[in-house]
């Protein structure tokens, strides 16, 4: 049975008291203005969703927001640990704040998120970044008011990174970034322990939110005018597993699909070992669910998939794709793939290229293997030199470009309903259900509306089109 612990009303009430005291602290220091927070988010959509809660709590403490670190009273980096490159960027950007802190000692500098949940990172921050005041892990985001208050009390640096997992904090205020698009977390953590991945170590065990709360949140988003809701989890296909409410992911999708209103439902990420025909049937029957499936395969070689502990074979993956296409004929696939996993040979890599050819993904998120501390793959024998891995990576991205260009060229001439997302450089950018961007001329007032576009041209990643009509 589930070990999930929802934080109690008393716990949350005590955070509200800290919220009020932080508000008063800043009001007494800066009677003429609101304090400003600069919150930077690295990594995946889950971090974006966490940052929206962090900003919600900060707004309740009286903070306004700025993109400029130089004018902020609080700088908070919400970090990612998935690849080394992301960590290096954070260390570089934090290092650059040293002079700012020297000039303005009242500035509070904080780090949170996956990276700081790792002991060796916390140790490095303790020893080499003495100007960082606040470090808190992934299981205590809801305690930000209390932790910030402790920093403001001036009793030294605050490091709070308990290993406790299984916590779900409900009722945190949310300050959403995207007006008509929203991320809605449905679960946290991961139980899969793919051998390359740090997520299960820094995010804890898988736990699912209560379906009633999710549906309630979705209803509120729709009532607020949100037109696209992306349901988030590391493995949404195992939503509800081990919980007593008995609602699985297809059932949850059906409930959200039944909410009145004109909106699109997306979800990510799906794990192939848990994707079922029942899910494809649900997608086929739920008109609001986008006919797009992000289904990471990671490698096309059975030997490498076994070493990765992925729990499926390339044949099973391909059969899943075929089955999904039988049930949802126009479904589009995107995926994640890792090149250069320890011990991967040219033969293994060619299996990956072959799988890419067979499936015909609309787009691919491609990564070079990055060893992560404490994961089994960190210590696996890795004889292939970095230059060779880079060459494979290039080869793979070129192949995908060709495939994407062909797929996109096949869409020319179609008329499609899209959500206009932004205007940039004098063009509107809208997204097709299969997660492809189409660029058209048009008035910026169309942003946030559904529109009909005619697709007139294609390059490898992007379509061009003509705006036919805009819906109110
Ligand atoms: N839970 C999702 C899944 O299983 O597909 C993905 C989570 S992970 C944050 C996103 C992607 O990062 C993974 O699909 C994988 O391709 C990539 N990734 C994770 N660990 C990596 C590593 N150590 N090196 C390179 N890429 C990695
Ligand atoms: Fe990482 Fe695998 Fe879990 Fe995805 S399923 S978060 S890749 S361990």
Short mmCIF file of N, CA and C and ligand atoms in Angstrom, two decimals, residues 189-200 234-235 269 271 298 310, ligand 2:
data_model
loop_
_atom_site.label_atom_id
_atom_site.label_comp_id
_atom_site.label_asym_id
_atom_site.label_seq_id
_atom_site.Cartn_x
_atom_site.Cartn_y
_atom_site.Cartn_z
N UNK A 189 8.10 11.70 -8.31
CA UNK A 189 9.06 10.63 -8.05
C UNK A 189 9.07 9.56 -9.14
N UNK A 190 9.92 8.56 -8.94
CA UNK A 190 10.03 7.48 -9.93
C UNK A 190 10.55 6.22 -9.25
N UNK A 191 10.01 5.07 -9.65
CA UNK A 191 10.44 3.78 -9.08
C UNK A 191 11.27 2.98 -10.06
N UNK A 192 11.61 3.52 -11.22
CA UNK A 192 12.12 2.66 -12.29
C UNK A 192 13.62 2.41 -12.26
N UNK A 193 14.36 3.30 -11.68
CA UNK A 193 15.81 3.11 -11.57
C UNK A 193 16.46 2.66 -12.87
N UNK A 194 16.22 3.41 -13.95
CA UNK A 194 17.03 3.20 -15.16
C UNK A 194 18.47 3.48 -14.73
N UNK A 195 19.41 2.68 -15.20
CA UNK A 195 20.74 2.69 -14.57
C UNK A 195 21.52 3.98 -14.80
N UNK A 196 21.10 4.80 -15.77
CA UNK A 196 21.80 6.06 -16.06
C UNK A 196 21.21 7.23 -15.30
N UNK A 197 20.06 7.07 -14.66
CA UNK A 197 19.23 8.22 -14.29
C UNK A 197 19.27 8.54 -12.80
N UNK A 198 19.37 9.82 -12.51
CA UNK A 198 19.49 10.27 -11.13
C UNK A 198 18.12 10.58 -10.50
N UNK A 199 17.08 10.64 -11.34
CA UNK A 199 15.77 11.10 -10.86
C UNK A 199 15.24 10.33 -9.64
N UNK A 200 15.27 8.98 -9.65
CA UNK A 200 14.72 8.28 -8.48
C UNK A 200 15.46 8.63 -7.18
N UNK A 234 6.84 11.41 -14.07
CA UNK A 234 7.97 10.75 -14.72
C UNK A 234 7.51 9.52 -15.49
N UNK A 235 6.41 8.95 -15.06
CA UNK A 235 5.88 7.75 -15.72
C UNK A 235 4.36 7.76 -15.54
N UNK A 269 5.71 12.11 -18.79
CA UNK A 269 6.24 11.25 -19.82
C UNK A 269 5.66 9.84 -19.67
N UNK A 271 6.15 5.68 -20.02
CA UNK A 271 7.19 4.65 -20.08
C UNK A 271 6.66 3.48 -20.90
N UNK A 298 15.05 5.41 -25.70
CA UNK A 298 16.42 5.47 -25.13
C UNK A 298 17.47 4.73 -25.94
N UNK A 310 15.62 -0.95 -18.71
CA UNK A 310 14.41 -0.29 -19.18
C UNK A 310 13.17 -1.19 -19.12
FE1 LIG B 2 14.74 8.34 -14.99
FE2 LIG B 2 13.96 5.99 -15.98
FE3 LIG B 2 12.55 7.16 -14.00
FE4 LIG B 2 12.53 8.21 -16.47
S1 LIG B 2 11.74 6.19 -15.86
S2 LIG B 2 12.81 9.31 -14.53
S3 LIG B 2 14.58 7.81 -17.19
S4 LIG B 2 14.63 6.38 -13.86
#
